[in-house]
mmCIF file with all atom_site columns, C-alpha atoms in Angstrom:
data_model
loop_
_atom_site.group_PDB
_atom_site.id
_atom_site.type_symbol
_atom_site.label_atom_id
_atom_site.label_alt_id
_atom_site.label_comp_id
_atom_site.label_asym_id
_atom_site.label_entity_id
_atom_site.label_seq_id
_atom_site.pdbx_PDB_ins_code
_atom_site.Cartn_x
_atom_site.Cartn_y
_atom_site.Cartn_z
_atom_site.occupancy
_atom_site.B_iso_or_equiv
_atom_site.pdbx_formal_charge
_atom_site.auth_seq_id
_atom_site.auth_comp_id
_atom_site.auth_asym_id
_atom_site.auth_atom_id
_atom_site.pdbx_PDB_model_num
ATOM 1   C CA . MET A 1 1   ? 23.074 1.986   43.517  1.00 51.00 ? 1   MET A CA 1
ATOM 2   C CA . SER A 1 2   ? 24.161 -1.574  43.297  1.00 53.00 ? 2   SER A CA 1
ATOM 3   C CA . ASP A 1 3   ? 27.623 -2.965  42.724  1.00 60.00 ? 3   ASP A CA 1
ATOM 4   C CA . GLU A 1 4   ? 26.189 -5.780  40.662  1.00 66.00 ? 4   GLU A CA 1
ATOM 5   C CA . THR A 1 5   ? 26.236 -5.391  36.911  1.00 63.00 ? 5   THR A CA 1
ATOM 6   C CA . PRO A 1 6   ? 23.528 -6.949  34.780  1.00 54.00 ? 6   PRO A CA 1
ATOM 7   C CA . PRO A 1 7   ? 24.572 -10.137 33.024  1.00 54.00 ? 7   PRO A CA 1
ATOM 8   C CA . ALA A 1 8   ? 25.746 -9.784  29.441  1.00 51.00 ? 8   ALA A CA 1
ATOM 9   C CA . PRO A 1 9   ? 23.330 -11.042 26.784  1.00 55.00 ? 9   PRO A CA 1
ATOM 10  C CA . ASP A 1 10  ? 23.976 -14.512 25.422  1.00 57.00 ? 10  ASP A CA 1
ATOM 11  C CA . ARG A 1 11  ? 25.709 -14.053 22.047  1.00 64.00 ? 11  ARG A CA 1
ATOM 12  C CA . SER A 1 12  ? 26.585 -17.710 21.549  1.00 71.00 ? 12  SER A CA 1
ATOM 13  C CA . GLY A 1 13  ? 23.551 -18.466 19.405  1.00 79.00 ? 13  GLY A CA 1
ATOM 14  C CA . PRO A 1 14  ? 22.631 -17.505 15.879  1.00 87.00 ? 14  PRO A CA 1
ATOM 15  C CA . GLU A 1 15  ? 22.360 -13.832 15.008  1.00 88.00 ? 15  GLU A CA 1
ATOM 16  C CA . PRO A 1 16  ? 19.197 -12.472 13.370  1.00 88.00 ? 16  PRO A CA 1
ATOM 17  C CA . ALA A 1 17  ? 19.343 -11.631 9.679   1.00 87.00 ? 17  ALA A CA 1
ATOM 18  C CA . GLU A 1 18  ? 19.080 -7.987  8.729   1.00 90.00 ? 18  GLU A CA 1
ATOM 19  C CA . ILE A 1 19  ? 16.126 -6.562  6.842   1.00 89.00 ? 19  ILE A CA 1
ATOM 20  C CA . ARG A 1 20  ? 16.641 -3.678  4.418   1.00 88.00 ? 20  ARG A CA 1
ATOM 21  C CA . PHE A 1 21  ? 15.974 -0.298  6.095   1.00 88.00 ? 21  PHE A CA 1
ATOM 22  C CA . PHE A 1 22  ? 15.486 -2.018  9.486   1.00 90.00 ? 22  PHE A CA 1
ATOM 23  C CA . GLY A 1 23  ? 18.727 -3.844  10.268  1.00 89.00 ? 23  GLY A CA 1
ATOM 24  C CA . THR A 1 24  ? 18.025 -6.044  13.269  1.00 88.00 ? 24  THR A CA 1
ATOM 25  C CA . THR A 1 25  ? 15.616 -3.642  14.988  1.00 89.00 ? 25  THR A CA 1
ATOM 26  C CA . TRP A 1 26  ? 12.760 -5.945  13.968  1.00 90.00 ? 26  TRP A CA 1
ATOM 27  C CA . VAL A 1 27  ? 13.771 -8.491  16.619  1.00 89.00 ? 27  VAL A CA 1
ATOM 28  C CA . HIS A 1 28  ? 12.800 -6.378  19.643  1.00 90.00 ? 28  HIS A CA 1
ATOM 29  C CA . HIS A 1 29  ? 11.027 -3.522  17.814  1.00 90.00 ? 29  HIS A CA 1
ATOM 30  C CA . ASP A 1 30  ? 13.557 -1.025  19.179  1.00 90.00 ? 30  ASP A CA 1
ATOM 31  C CA . GLY A 1 31  ? 15.880 1.559   17.663  1.00 88.00 ? 31  GLY A CA 1
ATOM 32  C CA . GLY A 1 32  ? 13.196 3.600   15.924  1.00 90.00 ? 32  GLY A CA 1
ATOM 33  C CA . TYR A 1 33  ? 11.392 0.595   14.483  1.00 92.00 ? 33  TYR A CA 1
ATOM 34  C CA . GLY A 1 34  ? 8.001  2.360   14.354  1.00 91.00 ? 34  GLY A CA 1
ATOM 35  C CA . LEU A 1 35  ? 9.454  5.433   12.667  1.00 93.00 ? 35  LEU A CA 1
ATOM 36  C CA . ARG A 1 36  ? 11.292 3.275   10.166  1.00 92.00 ? 36  ARG A CA 1
ATOM 37  C CA . ARG A 1 37  ? 8.094  1.416   9.320   1.00 93.00 ? 37  ARG A CA 1
ATOM 38  C CA . ALA A 1 38  ? 6.247  4.692   8.823   1.00 95.00 ? 38  ALA A CA 1
ATOM 39  C CA . GLY A 1 39  ? 9.088  5.982   6.653   1.00 95.00 ? 39  GLY A CA 1
ATOM 40  C CA . VAL A 1 40  ? 9.155  2.840   4.525   1.00 94.00 ? 40  VAL A CA 1
ATOM 41  C CA . ALA A 1 41  ? 5.378  2.972   4.079   1.00 96.00 ? 41  ALA A CA 1
ATOM 42  C CA . ALA A 1 42  ? 5.419  6.651   3.115   1.00 97.00 ? 42  ALA A CA 1
ATOM 43  C CA . GLY A 1 43  ? 8.431  6.222   0.846   1.00 96.00 ? 43  GLY A CA 1
ATOM 44  C CA . SER A 1 44  ? 7.042  3.260   -1.057  1.00 96.00 ? 44  SER A CA 1
ATOM 45  C CA . LEU A 1 45  ? 3.682  4.974   -1.496  1.00 97.00 ? 45  LEU A CA 1
ATOM 46  C CA . ALA A 1 46  ? 5.384  8.165   -2.729  1.00 98.00 ? 46  ALA A CA 1
ATOM 47  C CA . LEU A 1 47  ? 7.502  6.166   -5.184  1.00 96.00 ? 47  LEU A CA 1
ATOM 48  C CA . ALA A 1 48  ? 4.403  4.351   -6.454  1.00 96.00 ? 48  ALA A CA 1
ATOM 49  C CA . ALA A 1 49  ? 2.657  7.694   -6.983  1.00 97.00 ? 49  ALA A CA 1
ATOM 50  C CA . ALA A 1 50  ? 5.708  9.083   -8.806  1.00 97.00 ? 50  ALA A CA 1
ATOM 51  C CA . GLY A 1 51  ? 5.766  5.966   -10.977 1.00 95.00 ? 51  GLY A CA 1
ATOM 52  C CA . ALA A 1 52  ? 2.096  6.427   -11.797 1.00 94.00 ? 52  ALA A CA 1
ATOM 53  C CA . VAL A 1 53  ? 2.812  10.017  -12.873 1.00 95.00 ? 53  VAL A CA 1
ATOM 54  C CA . VAL A 1 54  ? 5.619  8.814   -15.147 1.00 94.00 ? 54  VAL A CA 1
ATOM 55  C CA . LEU A 1 55  ? 3.305  6.205   -16.668 1.00 92.00 ? 55  LEU A CA 1
ATOM 56  C CA . ARG A 1 56  ? 0.690  8.902   -17.170 1.00 92.00 ? 56  ARG A CA 1
ATOM 57  C CA . PHE A 1 57  ? 3.209  10.960  -19.151 1.00 93.00 ? 57  PHE A CA 1
ATOM 58  C CA . ALA A 1 58  ? 4.005  7.898   -21.266 1.00 90.00 ? 58  ALA A CA 1
ATOM 59  C CA . PHE A 1 59  ? 0.321  7.329   -21.907 1.00 89.00 ? 59  PHE A CA 1
ATOM 60  C CA . GLN A 1 60  ? -0.100 10.982  -22.894 1.00 91.00 ? 60  GLN A CA 1
ATOM 61  C CA . GLY A 1 61  ? 2.729  10.502  -25.358 1.00 91.00 ? 61  GLY A CA 1
ATOM 62  C CA . LEU A 1 62  ? 0.773  7.656   -26.939 1.00 89.00 ? 62  LEU A CA 1
ATOM 63  C CA . ALA A 1 63  ? -2.312 9.857   -27.101 1.00 87.00 ? 63  ALA A CA 1
ATOM 64  C CA . ILE A 1 64  ? -0.334 12.654  -28.781 1.00 91.00 ? 64  ILE A CA 1
ATOM 65  C CA . ALA A 1 65  ? 1.054  10.165  -31.310 1.00 90.00 ? 65  ALA A CA 1
ATOM 66  C CA . GLU A 1 66  ? -2.532 9.071   -32.068 1.00 89.00 ? 66  GLU A CA 1
ATOM 67  C CA . VAL A 1 67  ? -1.644 5.384   -32.187 1.00 88.00 ? 67  VAL A CA 1
ATOM 68  C CA . GLY A 1 68  ? -5.242 4.271   -31.902 1.00 88.00 ? 68  GLY A CA 1
ATOM 69  C CA . SER A 1 69  ? -7.575 3.076   -29.212 1.00 89.00 ? 69  SER A CA 1
ATOM 70  C CA . PHE A 1 70  ? -6.592 -0.601  -29.560 1.00 92.00 ? 70  PHE A CA 1
ATOM 71  C CA . LEU A 1 71  ? -2.960 0.122   -28.696 1.00 91.00 ? 71  LEU A CA 1
ATOM 72  C CA . ASN A 1 72  ? -3.993 2.437   -25.845 1.00 90.00 ? 72  ASN A CA 1
ATOM 73  C CA . VAL A 1 73  ? -6.145 -0.305  -24.326 1.00 91.00 ? 73  VAL A CA 1
ATOM 74  C CA . LEU A 1 74  ? -3.374 -2.846  -24.873 1.00 93.00 ? 74  LEU A CA 1
ATOM 75  C CA . VAL A 1 75  ? -0.796 -0.677  -23.059 1.00 92.00 ? 75  VAL A CA 1
ATOM 76  C CA . VAL A 1 76  ? -3.122 -0.020  -20.114 1.00 91.00 ? 76  VAL A CA 1
ATOM 77  C CA . ALA A 1 77  ? -3.976 -3.727  -19.873 1.00 94.00 ? 77  ALA A CA 1
ATOM 78  C CA . CYS A 1 78  ? -0.283 -4.638  -20.045 1.00 93.00 ? 78  CYS A CA 1
ATOM 79  C CA . PHE A 1 79  ? 0.634  -2.337  -17.159 1.00 94.00 ? 79  PHE A CA 1
ATOM 80  C CA . ALA A 1 80  ? -2.374 -3.476  -15.122 1.00 95.00 ? 80  ALA A CA 1
ATOM 81  C CA . VAL A 1 81  ? -1.569 -7.172  -15.553 1.00 95.00 ? 81  VAL A CA 1
ATOM 82  C CA . CYS A 1 82  ? 2.148  -6.664  -14.916 1.00 94.00 ? 82  CYS A CA 1
ATOM 83  C CA . SER A 1 83  ? 1.411  -4.642  -11.788 1.00 95.00 ? 83  SER A CA 1
ATOM 84  C CA . ALA A 1 84  ? -0.945 -7.337  -10.489 1.00 95.00 ? 84  ALA A CA 1
ATOM 85  C CA . VAL A 1 85  ? 1.652  -10.062 -11.127 1.00 93.00 ? 85  VAL A CA 1
ATOM 86  C CA . ALA A 1 86  ? 4.393  -7.969  -9.510  1.00 93.00 ? 86  ALA A CA 1
ATOM 87  C CA . PHE A 1 87  ? 2.190  -7.273  -6.473  1.00 95.00 ? 87  PHE A CA 1
ATOM 88  C CA . ARG A 1 88  ? 1.448  -10.976 -5.995  1.00 93.00 ? 88  ARG A CA 1
ATOM 89  C CA . ARG A 1 89  ? 5.053  -12.121 -6.392  1.00 90.00 ? 89  ARG A CA 1
ATOM 90  C CA . THR A 1 90  ? 6.370  -9.410  -4.071  1.00 90.00 ? 90  THR A CA 1
ATOM 91  C CA . TRP A 1 91  ? 3.683  -10.196 -1.489  1.00 92.00 ? 91  TRP A CA 1
ATOM 92  C CA . ASP A 1 92  ? 4.574  -13.904 -1.608  1.00 89.00 ? 92  ASP A CA 1
ATOM 93  C CA . ARG A 1 93  ? 8.266  -13.121 -1.229  1.00 87.00 ? 93  ARG A CA 1
ATOM 94  C CA . LEU A 1 94  ? 7.541  -10.978 1.837   1.00 88.00 ? 94  LEU A CA 1
ATOM 95  C CA . THR A 1 95  ? 5.141  -13.388 3.549   1.00 88.00 ? 95  THR A CA 1
ATOM 96  C CA . ARG A 1 96  ? 6.262  -16.920 2.640   1.00 85.00 ? 96  ARG A CA 1
ATOM 97  C CA . THR A 1 97  ? 9.360  -18.771 3.788   1.00 77.00 ? 97  THR A CA 1
ATOM 98  C CA . ALA A 1 98  ? 12.289 -19.360 1.470   1.00 70.00 ? 98  ALA A CA 1
ATOM 99  C CA . ASP A 1 99  ? 11.467 -23.098 1.333   1.00 69.00 ? 99  ASP A CA 1
ATOM 100 C CA . ALA A 1 100 ? 7.983  -22.380 0.023   1.00 64.00 ? 100 ALA A CA 1
ATOM 101 C CA . THR A 1 101 ? 9.247  -20.032 -2.688  1.00 61.00 ? 101 THR A CA 1
ATOM 102 C CA . ALA A 1 102 ? 12.305 -22.093 -3.668  1.00 63.00 ? 102 ALA A CA 1
ATOM 103 C CA . ALA A 1 103 ? 10.322 -24.042 -6.251  1.00 60.00 ? 103 ALA A CA 1
ATOM 104 C CA . GLU A 1 104 ? 9.403  -20.782 -8.000  1.00 64.00 ? 104 GLU A CA 1
ATOM 105 C CA . ARG A 1 105 ? 12.981 -19.494 -8.387  1.00 68.00 ? 105 ARG A CA 1
ATOM 106 C CA . PRO A 1 106 ? 13.276 -20.355 -12.111 1.00 72.00 ? 106 PRO A CA 1
ATOM 107 C CA . ALA A 1 107 ? 9.906  -18.714 -12.735 1.00 68.00 ? 107 ALA A CA 1
ATOM 108 C CA . ASP A 1 108 ? 11.107 -15.581 -10.938 1.00 70.00 ? 108 ASP A CA 1
ATOM 109 C CA . ARG A 1 109 ? 14.042 -15.272 -13.297 1.00 74.00 ? 109 ARG A CA 1
ATOM 110 C CA . SER A 1 110 ? 11.842 -15.562 -16.365 1.00 77.00 ? 110 SER A CA 1
ATOM 111 C CA . ALA A 1 111 ? 9.337  -13.065 -14.951 1.00 77.00 ? 111 ALA A CA 1
ATOM 112 C CA . GLN A 1 112 ? 11.858 -10.339 -14.136 1.00 83.00 ? 112 GLN A CA 1
ATOM 113 C CA . SER A 1 113 ? 10.729 -8.247  -17.092 1.00 85.00 ? 113 SER A CA 1
ATOM 114 C CA . LEU A 1 114 ? 7.123  -8.481  -15.888 1.00 83.00 ? 114 LEU A CA 1
ATOM 115 C CA . LEU A 1 115 ? 8.230  -7.363  -12.434 1.00 84.00 ? 115 LEU A CA 1
ATOM 116 C CA . LEU A 1 116 ? 10.156 -4.454  -13.930 1.00 89.00 ? 116 LEU A CA 1
ATOM 117 C CA . ILE A 1 117 ? 7.163  -3.285  -15.949 1.00 90.00 ? 117 ILE A CA 1
ATOM 118 C CA . GLY A 1 118 ? 4.843  -3.762  -12.961 1.00 92.00 ? 118 GLY A CA 1
ATOM 119 C CA . PHE A 1 119 ? 7.065  -1.897  -10.510 1.00 94.00 ? 119 PHE A CA 1
ATOM 120 C CA . ILE A 1 120 ? 4.060  -0.006  -9.154  1.00 95.00 ? 120 ILE A CA 1
ATOM 121 C CA . GLY A 1 121 ? 2.549  -3.295  -7.978  1.00 95.00 ? 121 GLY A CA 1
ATOM 122 C CA . SER A 1 122 ? 5.769  -4.206  -6.173  1.00 94.00 ? 122 SER A CA 1
ATOM 123 C CA . LEU A 1 123 ? 5.882  -0.827  -4.458  1.00 95.00 ? 123 LEU A CA 1
ATOM 124 C CA . LEU A 1 124 ? 2.245  -1.120  -3.406  1.00 96.00 ? 124 LEU A CA 1
ATOM 125 C CA . ALA A 1 125 ? 2.867  -4.604  -1.967  1.00 96.00 ? 125 ALA A CA 1
ATOM 126 C CA . TYR A 1 126 ? 5.804  -3.183  -0.015  1.00 94.00 ? 126 TYR A CA 1
ATOM 127 C CA . PHE A 1 127 ? 3.567  -0.357  1.230   1.00 96.00 ? 127 PHE A CA 1
ATOM 128 C CA . CYS A 1 128 ? 0.760  -2.704  2.319   1.00 95.00 ? 128 CYS A CA 1
ATOM 129 C CA . ARG A 1 129 ? 3.157  -5.042  4.096   1.00 93.00 ? 129 ARG A CA 1
ATOM 130 C CA . SER A 1 130 ? 4.863  -2.192  5.946   1.00 94.00 ? 130 SER A CA 1
ATOM 131 C CA . LEU A 1 131 ? 1.511  -1.181  7.429   1.00 93.00 ? 131 LEU A CA 1
ATOM 132 C CA . VAL A 1 132 ? 1.439  -4.506  9.306   1.00 92.00 ? 132 VAL A CA 1
ATOM 133 C CA . GLU A 1 133 ? 5.127  -5.192  10.002  1.00 91.00 ? 133 GLU A CA 1
ATOM 134 C CA . ALA A 1 134 ? 8.566  -4.666  8.534   1.00 90.00 ? 134 ALA A CA 1
ATOM 135 C CA . PRO A 1 135 ? 8.391  -6.184  5.043   1.00 91.00 ? 135 PRO A CA 1
ATOM 136 C CA . GLY A 1 136 ? 9.671  -9.742  5.408   1.00 89.00 ? 136 GLY A CA 1
ATOM 137 C CA . GLU A 1 137 ? 9.647  -9.676  9.215   1.00 91.00 ? 137 GLU A CA 1
ATOM 138 C CA . ARG A 1 138 ? 7.371  -12.698 9.640   1.00 90.00 ? 138 ARG A CA 1
ATOM 139 C CA . VAL A 1 139 ? 9.592  -14.822 7.402   1.00 90.00 ? 139 VAL A CA 1
ATOM 140 C CA . ARG A 1 140 ? 12.793 -13.693 9.125   1.00 91.00 ? 140 ARG A CA 1
ATOM 141 C CA . ARG A 1 141 ? 11.264 -14.156 12.585  1.00 91.00 ? 141 ARG A CA 1
ATOM 142 C CA . ALA A 1 142 ? 10.203 -17.728 11.770  1.00 90.00 ? 142 ALA A CA 1
ATOM 143 C CA . GLU A 1 143 ? 13.685 -18.535 10.456  1.00 90.00 ? 143 GLU A CA 1
ATOM 144 C CA . TYR A 1 144 ? 15.374 -16.906 13.449  1.00 92.00 ? 144 TYR A CA 1
ATOM 145 C CA . THR A 1 145 ? 13.123 -18.713 15.946  1.00 92.00 ? 145 THR A CA 1
ATOM 146 C CA . ALA A 1 146 ? 13.796 -22.060 14.246  1.00 91.00 ? 146 ALA A CA 1
ATOM 147 C CA . GLU A 1 147 ? 17.556 -21.397 14.319  1.00 91.00 ? 147 GLU A CA 1
ATOM 148 C CA . ARG A 1 148 ? 17.419 -20.492 18.017  1.00 91.00 ? 148 ARG A CA 1
ATOM 149 C CA . GLU A 1 149 ? 15.469 -23.666 18.826  1.00 92.00 ? 149 GLU A CA 1
ATOM 150 C CA . ARG A 1 150 ? 17.949 -25.834 16.881  1.00 91.00 ? 150 ARG A CA 1
ATOM 151 C CA . HIS A 1 151 ? 20.817 -24.115 18.666  1.00 89.00 ? 151 HIS A CA 1
ATOM 152 C CA . GLU A 1 152 ? 19.260 -24.715 22.096  1.00 88.00 ? 152 GLU A CA 1
ATOM 153 C CA . ARG A 1 153 ? 18.600 -28.402 21.302  1.00 87.00 ? 153 ARG A CA 1
ATOM 154 C CA . ARG A 1 154 ? 22.187 -28.913 20.142  1.00 86.00 ? 154 ARG A CA 1
ATOM 155 C CA . ARG A 1 155 ? 23.547 -27.068 23.136  1.00 81.00 ? 155 ARG A CA 1
ATOM 156 C CA . GLN A 1 156 ? 21.495 -29.093 25.626  1.00 80.00 ? 156 GLN A CA 1
ATOM 157 C CA . ALA A 1 157 ? 22.282 -32.393 23.884  1.00 72.00 ? 157 ALA A CA 1
ATOM 158 C CA . ARG A 1 158 ? 26.055 -32.067 24.199  1.00 67.00 ? 158 ARG A CA 1
ATOM 159 C CA . THR A 1 159 ? 27.478 -33.896 27.155  1.00 63.00 ? 159 THR A CA 1
ATOM 160 C CA . GLY A 1 160 ? 30.022 -32.180 29.290  1.00 62.00 ? 160 GLY A CA 1
ATOM 161 C CA . ASN A 1 161 ? 28.989 -28.735 28.151  1.00 59.00 ? 161 ASN A CA 1
ATOM 162 C CA . PRO A 1 162 ? 29.423 -26.466 31.156  1.00 63.00 ? 162 PRO A CA 1
ATOM 163 C CA . ALA A 1 163 ? 27.287 -23.743 29.560  1.00 62.00 ? 163 ALA A CA 1
ATOM 164 C CA . GLY A 1 164 ? 24.334 -26.114 29.339  1.00 59.00 ? 164 GLY A CA 1
ATOM 165 C CA . LYS A 1 165 ? 24.487 -27.196 32.967  1.00 59.00 ? 165 LYS A CA 1
ATOM 166 C CA . LYS A 1 166 ? 22.451 -25.408 35.548  1.00 61.00 ? 166 LYS A CA 1
ATOM 167 C CA . THR A 1 167 ? 24.460 -24.098 38.411  1.00 58.00 ? 167 THR A CA 1
ATOM 168 C CA . LYS A 1 168 ? 23.447 -25.048 41.918  1.00 57.00 ? 168 LYS A CA 1
ATOM 169 C CA . LYS A 1 169 ? 23.338 -22.275 44.408  1.00 59.00 ? 169 LYS A CA 1
ATOM 170 C CA . LYS A 1 170 ? 25.315 -22.915 47.568  1.00 58.00 ? 170 LYS A CA 1
ATOM 171 C CA . ARG A 1 171 ? 23.385 -22.629 50.725  1.00 60.00 ? 171 ARG A CA 1
ATOM 172 C CA . GLY A 1 172 ? 25.291 -20.959 53.373  1.00 51.00 ? 172 GLY A CA 1
#
């Protein structure tokens, strides 16, 4: 056993942002990260399946009411289009940086009803993304890396900063 203790991690820089269901485990893929990803994937797929069952009951209600084939086709087309739009918007939100999606913020507000109707598409996008990584991990990692680099540049640029100076080992 050694009397030396390992050095404490450097906490002077920016902290990583948390991701829903993952906290900050996405940074080092620790703390049950793999199990959390599997749970998120299974949960979102189960919720999408439950939503499809609910929509099936709604469609059966239309069939019982005998509203006509035109309205049946219109309802199915509406849910299909809304799900496709919701999938695309959710996928973009999970894979693109905030700067790239900032221009679409007003459009997101006006399309909230489409996203609500197409909730199955959003859940499927979440499922597909969780098969690869934690949903939104790439975006958060890019932001965190950029913040760390800016922090290191500022820290090294300051004059008289004792934390930025390299210590010389004494030869004895």
